PDB file of C-alpha atoms in Angstrom:
ATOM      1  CA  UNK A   4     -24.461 -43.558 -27.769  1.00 38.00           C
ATOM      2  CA  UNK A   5     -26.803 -45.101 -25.111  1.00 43.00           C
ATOM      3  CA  UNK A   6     -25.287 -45.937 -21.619  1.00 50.00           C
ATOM      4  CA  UNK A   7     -25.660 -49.545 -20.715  1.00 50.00           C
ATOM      5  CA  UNK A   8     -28.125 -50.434 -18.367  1.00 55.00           C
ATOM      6  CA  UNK A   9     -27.420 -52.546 -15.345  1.00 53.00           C
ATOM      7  CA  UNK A  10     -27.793 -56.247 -16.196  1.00 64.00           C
ATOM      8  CA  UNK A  11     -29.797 -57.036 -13.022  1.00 76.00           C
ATOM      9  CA  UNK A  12     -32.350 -55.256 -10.802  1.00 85.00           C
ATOM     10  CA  UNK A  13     -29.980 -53.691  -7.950  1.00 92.00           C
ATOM     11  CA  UNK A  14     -30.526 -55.301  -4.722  1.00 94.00           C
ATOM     12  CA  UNK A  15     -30.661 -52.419  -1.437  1.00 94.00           C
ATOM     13  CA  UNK A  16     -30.005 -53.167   2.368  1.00 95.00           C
ATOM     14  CA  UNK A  17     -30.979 -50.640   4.747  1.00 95.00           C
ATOM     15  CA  UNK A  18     -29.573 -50.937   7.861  1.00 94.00           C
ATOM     16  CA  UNK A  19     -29.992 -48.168  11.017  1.00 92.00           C
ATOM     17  CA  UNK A  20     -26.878 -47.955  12.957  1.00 85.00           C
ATOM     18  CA  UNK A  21     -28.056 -45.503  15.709  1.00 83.00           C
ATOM     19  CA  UNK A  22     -30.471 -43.115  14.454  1.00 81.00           C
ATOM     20  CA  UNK A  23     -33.453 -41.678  15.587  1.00 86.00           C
ATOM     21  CA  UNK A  24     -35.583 -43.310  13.263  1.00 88.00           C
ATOM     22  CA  UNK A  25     -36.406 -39.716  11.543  1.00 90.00           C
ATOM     23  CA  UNK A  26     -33.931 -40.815   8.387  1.00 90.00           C
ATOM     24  CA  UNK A  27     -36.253 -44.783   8.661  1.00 91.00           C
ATOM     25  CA  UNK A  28     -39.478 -42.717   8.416  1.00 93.00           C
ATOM     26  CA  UNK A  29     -37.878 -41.297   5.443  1.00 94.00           C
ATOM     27  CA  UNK A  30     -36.323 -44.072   3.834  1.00 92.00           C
ATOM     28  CA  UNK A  31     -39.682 -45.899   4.439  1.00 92.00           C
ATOM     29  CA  UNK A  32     -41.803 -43.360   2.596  1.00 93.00           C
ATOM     30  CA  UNK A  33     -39.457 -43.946  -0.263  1.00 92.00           C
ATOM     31  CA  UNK A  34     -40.711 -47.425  -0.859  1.00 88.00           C
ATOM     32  CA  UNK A  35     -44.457 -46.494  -0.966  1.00 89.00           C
ATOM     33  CA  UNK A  36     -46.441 -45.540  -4.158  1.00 89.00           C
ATOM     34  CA  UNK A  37     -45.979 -41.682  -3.664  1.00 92.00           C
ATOM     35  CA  UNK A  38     -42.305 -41.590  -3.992  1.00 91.00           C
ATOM     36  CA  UNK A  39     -41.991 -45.481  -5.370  1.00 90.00           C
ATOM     37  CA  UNK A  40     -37.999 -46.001  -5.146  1.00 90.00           C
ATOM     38  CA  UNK A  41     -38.609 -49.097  -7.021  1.00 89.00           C
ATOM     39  CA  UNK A  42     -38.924 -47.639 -10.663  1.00 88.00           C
ATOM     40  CA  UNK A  43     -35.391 -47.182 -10.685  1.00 86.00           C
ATOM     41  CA  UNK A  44     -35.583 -51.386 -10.324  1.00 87.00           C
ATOM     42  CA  UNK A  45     -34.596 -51.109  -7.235  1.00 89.00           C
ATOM     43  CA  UNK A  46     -35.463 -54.693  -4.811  1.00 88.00           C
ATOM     44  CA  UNK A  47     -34.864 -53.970  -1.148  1.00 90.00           C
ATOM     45  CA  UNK A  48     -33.942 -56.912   0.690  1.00 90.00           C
ATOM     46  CA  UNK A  49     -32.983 -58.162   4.139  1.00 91.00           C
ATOM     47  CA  UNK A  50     -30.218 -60.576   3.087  1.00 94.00           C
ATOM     48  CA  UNK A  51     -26.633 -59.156   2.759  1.00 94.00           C
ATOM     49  CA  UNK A  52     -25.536 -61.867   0.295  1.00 95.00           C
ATOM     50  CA  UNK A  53     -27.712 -60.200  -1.840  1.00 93.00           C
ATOM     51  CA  UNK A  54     -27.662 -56.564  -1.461  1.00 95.00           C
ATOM     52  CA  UNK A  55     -25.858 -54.589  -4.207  1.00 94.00           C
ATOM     53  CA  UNK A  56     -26.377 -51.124  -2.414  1.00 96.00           C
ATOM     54  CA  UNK A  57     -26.518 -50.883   1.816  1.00 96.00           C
ATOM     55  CA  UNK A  58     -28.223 -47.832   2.801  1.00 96.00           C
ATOM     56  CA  UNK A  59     -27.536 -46.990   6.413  1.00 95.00           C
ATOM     57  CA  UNK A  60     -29.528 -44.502   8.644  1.00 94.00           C
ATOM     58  CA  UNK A  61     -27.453 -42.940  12.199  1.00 91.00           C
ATOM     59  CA  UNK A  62     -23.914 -42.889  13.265  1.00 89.00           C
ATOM     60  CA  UNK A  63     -21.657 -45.445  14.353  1.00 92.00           C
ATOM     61  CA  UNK A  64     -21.590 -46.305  18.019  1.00 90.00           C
ATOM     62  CA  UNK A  65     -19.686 -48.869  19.418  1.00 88.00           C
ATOM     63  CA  UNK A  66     -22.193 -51.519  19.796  1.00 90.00           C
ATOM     64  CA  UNK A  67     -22.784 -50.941  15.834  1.00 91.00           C
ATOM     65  CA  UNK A  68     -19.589 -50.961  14.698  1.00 93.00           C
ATOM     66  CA  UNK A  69     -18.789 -54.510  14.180  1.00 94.00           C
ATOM     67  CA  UNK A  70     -22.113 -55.108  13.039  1.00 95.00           C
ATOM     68  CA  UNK A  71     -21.777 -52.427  10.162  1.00 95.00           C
ATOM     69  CA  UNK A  72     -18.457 -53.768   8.875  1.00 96.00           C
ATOM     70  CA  UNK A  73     -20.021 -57.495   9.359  1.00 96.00           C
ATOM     71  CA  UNK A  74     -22.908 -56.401   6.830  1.00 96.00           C
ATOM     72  CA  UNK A  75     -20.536 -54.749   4.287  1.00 97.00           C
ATOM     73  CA  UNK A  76     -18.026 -58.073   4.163  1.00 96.00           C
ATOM     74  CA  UNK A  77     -21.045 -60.218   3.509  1.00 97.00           C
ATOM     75  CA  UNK A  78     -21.914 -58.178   0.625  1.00 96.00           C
ATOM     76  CA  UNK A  79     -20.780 -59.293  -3.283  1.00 94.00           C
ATOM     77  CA  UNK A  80     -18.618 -57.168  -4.814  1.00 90.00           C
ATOM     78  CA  UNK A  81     -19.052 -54.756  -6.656  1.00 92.00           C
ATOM     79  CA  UNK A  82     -21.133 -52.511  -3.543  1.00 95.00           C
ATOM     80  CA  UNK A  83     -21.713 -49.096  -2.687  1.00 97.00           C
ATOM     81  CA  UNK A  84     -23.211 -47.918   0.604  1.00 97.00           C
ATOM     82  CA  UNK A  85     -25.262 -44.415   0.861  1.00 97.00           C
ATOM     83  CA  UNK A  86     -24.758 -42.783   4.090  1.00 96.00           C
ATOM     84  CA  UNK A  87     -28.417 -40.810   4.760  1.00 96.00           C
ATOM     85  CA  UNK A  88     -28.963 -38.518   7.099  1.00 94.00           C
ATOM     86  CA  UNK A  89     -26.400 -35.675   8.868  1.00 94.00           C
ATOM     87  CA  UNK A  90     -25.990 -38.594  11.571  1.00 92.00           C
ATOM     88  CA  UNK A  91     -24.855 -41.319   8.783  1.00 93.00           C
ATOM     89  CA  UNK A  92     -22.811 -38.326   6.970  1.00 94.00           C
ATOM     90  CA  UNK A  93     -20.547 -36.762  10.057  1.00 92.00           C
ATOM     91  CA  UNK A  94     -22.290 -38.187  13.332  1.00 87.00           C
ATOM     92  CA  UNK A  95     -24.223 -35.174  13.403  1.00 86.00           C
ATOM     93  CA  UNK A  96     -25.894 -33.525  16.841  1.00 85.00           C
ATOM     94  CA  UNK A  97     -24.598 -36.720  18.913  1.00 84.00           C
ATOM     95  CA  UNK A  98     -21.080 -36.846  17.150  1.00 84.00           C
ATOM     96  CA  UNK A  99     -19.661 -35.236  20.303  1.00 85.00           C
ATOM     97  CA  UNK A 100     -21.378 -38.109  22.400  1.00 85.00           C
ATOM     98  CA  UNK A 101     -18.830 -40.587  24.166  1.00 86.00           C
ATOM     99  CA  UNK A 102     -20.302 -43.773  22.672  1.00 85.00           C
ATOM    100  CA  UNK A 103     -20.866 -42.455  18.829  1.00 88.00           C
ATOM    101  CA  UNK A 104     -17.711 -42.791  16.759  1.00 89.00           C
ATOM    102  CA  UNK A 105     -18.687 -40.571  14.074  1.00 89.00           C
ATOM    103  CA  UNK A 106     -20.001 -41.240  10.682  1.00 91.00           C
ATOM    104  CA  UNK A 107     -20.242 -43.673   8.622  1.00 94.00           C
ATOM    105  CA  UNK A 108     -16.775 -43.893   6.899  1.00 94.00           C
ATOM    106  CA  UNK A 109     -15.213 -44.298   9.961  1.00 93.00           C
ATOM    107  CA  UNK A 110     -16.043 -47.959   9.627  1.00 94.00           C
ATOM    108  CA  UNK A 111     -16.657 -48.840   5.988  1.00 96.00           C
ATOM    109  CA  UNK A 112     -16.208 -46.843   2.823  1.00 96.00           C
ATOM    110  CA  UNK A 113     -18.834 -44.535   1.642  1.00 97.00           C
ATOM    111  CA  UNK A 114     -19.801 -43.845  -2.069  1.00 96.00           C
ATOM    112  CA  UNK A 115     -22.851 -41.355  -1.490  1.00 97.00           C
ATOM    113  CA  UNK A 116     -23.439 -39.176   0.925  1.00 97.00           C
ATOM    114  CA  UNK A 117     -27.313 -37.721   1.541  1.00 96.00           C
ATOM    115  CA  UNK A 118     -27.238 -35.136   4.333  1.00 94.00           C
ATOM    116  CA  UNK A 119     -29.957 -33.994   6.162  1.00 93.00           C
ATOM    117  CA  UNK A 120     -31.981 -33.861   9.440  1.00 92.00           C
ATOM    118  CA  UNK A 121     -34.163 -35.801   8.251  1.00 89.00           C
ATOM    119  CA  UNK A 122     -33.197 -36.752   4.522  1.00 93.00           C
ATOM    120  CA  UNK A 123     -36.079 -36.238   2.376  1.00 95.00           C
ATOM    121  CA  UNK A 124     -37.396 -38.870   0.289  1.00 94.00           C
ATOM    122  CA  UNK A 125     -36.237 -36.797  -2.882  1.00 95.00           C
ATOM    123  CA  UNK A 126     -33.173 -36.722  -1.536  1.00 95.00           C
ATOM    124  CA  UNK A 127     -32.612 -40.485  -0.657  1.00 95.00           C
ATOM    125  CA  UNK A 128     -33.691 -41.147  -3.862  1.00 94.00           C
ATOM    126  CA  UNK A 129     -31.880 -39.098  -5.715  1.00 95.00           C
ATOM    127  CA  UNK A 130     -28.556 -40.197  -3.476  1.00 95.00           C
ATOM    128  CA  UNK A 131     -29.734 -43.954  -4.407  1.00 94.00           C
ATOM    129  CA  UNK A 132     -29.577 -43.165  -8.181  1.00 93.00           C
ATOM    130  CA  UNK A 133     -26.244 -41.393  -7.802  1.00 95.00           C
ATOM    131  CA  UNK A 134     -25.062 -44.558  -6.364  1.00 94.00           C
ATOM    132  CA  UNK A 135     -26.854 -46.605  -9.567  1.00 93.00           C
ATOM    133  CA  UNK A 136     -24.204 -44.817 -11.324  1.00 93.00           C
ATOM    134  CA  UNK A 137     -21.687 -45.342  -9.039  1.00 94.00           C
ATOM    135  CA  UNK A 138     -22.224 -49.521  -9.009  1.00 92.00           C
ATOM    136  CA  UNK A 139     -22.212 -49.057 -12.944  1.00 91.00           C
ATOM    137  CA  UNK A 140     -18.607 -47.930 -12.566  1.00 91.00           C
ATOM    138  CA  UNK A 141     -17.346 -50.559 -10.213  1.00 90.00           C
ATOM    139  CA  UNK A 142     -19.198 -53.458 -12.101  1.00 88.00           C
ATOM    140  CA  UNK A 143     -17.479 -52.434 -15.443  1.00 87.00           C
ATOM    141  CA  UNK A 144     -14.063 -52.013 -13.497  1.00 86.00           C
ATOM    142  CA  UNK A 145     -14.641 -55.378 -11.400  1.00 81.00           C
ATOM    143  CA  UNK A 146     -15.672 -57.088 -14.671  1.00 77.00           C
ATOM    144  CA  UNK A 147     -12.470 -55.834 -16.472  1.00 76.00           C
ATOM    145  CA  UNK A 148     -10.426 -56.863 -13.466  1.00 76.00           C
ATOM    146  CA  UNK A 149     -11.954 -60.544 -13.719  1.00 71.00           C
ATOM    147  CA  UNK A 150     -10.999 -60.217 -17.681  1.00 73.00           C
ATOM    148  CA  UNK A 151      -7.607 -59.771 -16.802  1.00 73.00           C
ATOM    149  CA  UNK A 152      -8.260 -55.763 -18.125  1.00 65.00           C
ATOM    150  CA  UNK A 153      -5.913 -52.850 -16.427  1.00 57.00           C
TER     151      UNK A 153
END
């Protein structure tokens, strides 16, 4: 049996919480016609009332912090956020800093992790599909919770 596809185009946020802009370069590249993230139906937007999926790039600092859990509360359920880049992942070279807090699940809960220094397109893109699947999941679960479903 066939797996259901999503019922709308999935909606992505990127958002860089303190990076170096390597993992942007990268996530960037992902949108042109080379690696073309967008045959997966993927729509990158800038509005969080939109976004299904929030891709963030760099660790959490304090400055970021509130901003990063601002983003995610805006955001409809059912969400997933991919963490990209060893920075979004564990806080990575400047994790021992005094003004980064770490990675990205310090803050906010994170569904796909995409290490690397920087994260290759392939990689971004395959982390973005794994999280496809993952918003699959919680839309089925979210819809049976609406239904009144265990």
């Amino acid at each position: 049996m066939a797996k259901a596809k999503l019922a709308k185009s999935p909606w992505m946020l990127h958002y860089d919480g303190s990076s170096c802009n390597g993992c942007d370069i990268e996530v960037l590249a992902c949108t042109t016609p080379k690696y073309d993230i967008e045959r997966f139906g993927i729509i990158n937007t800038g509005d969080p009332f939109q976004a299904d999926i929030l891709l963030i790039t760099g660790g959490v600092n304090h400055q970021s912090e509130s901003v990063i859990r601002q983003i995610y509360s805006q955001m409809p359920e059912p969400k997933v956020v991919v963490a990209v880049g060893i920075c979004a992942c564990t806080g990575g070279v400047f994790k021992d800093c005094y003004n980064i807090k770490g990675g990205i699940d310090t803050v906010i809960p994170v569904d796909v992790y995409v290490p690397g220094c920087a994260a290759r397109p392939q990689a971004i893109i395959d982390g973005v599909v794994k999280a496809l699947a993952a918003l699959q999941q919680k839309r089925e679960a979210w819809a049976g919770r609406r239904r009144g479903e265990a």
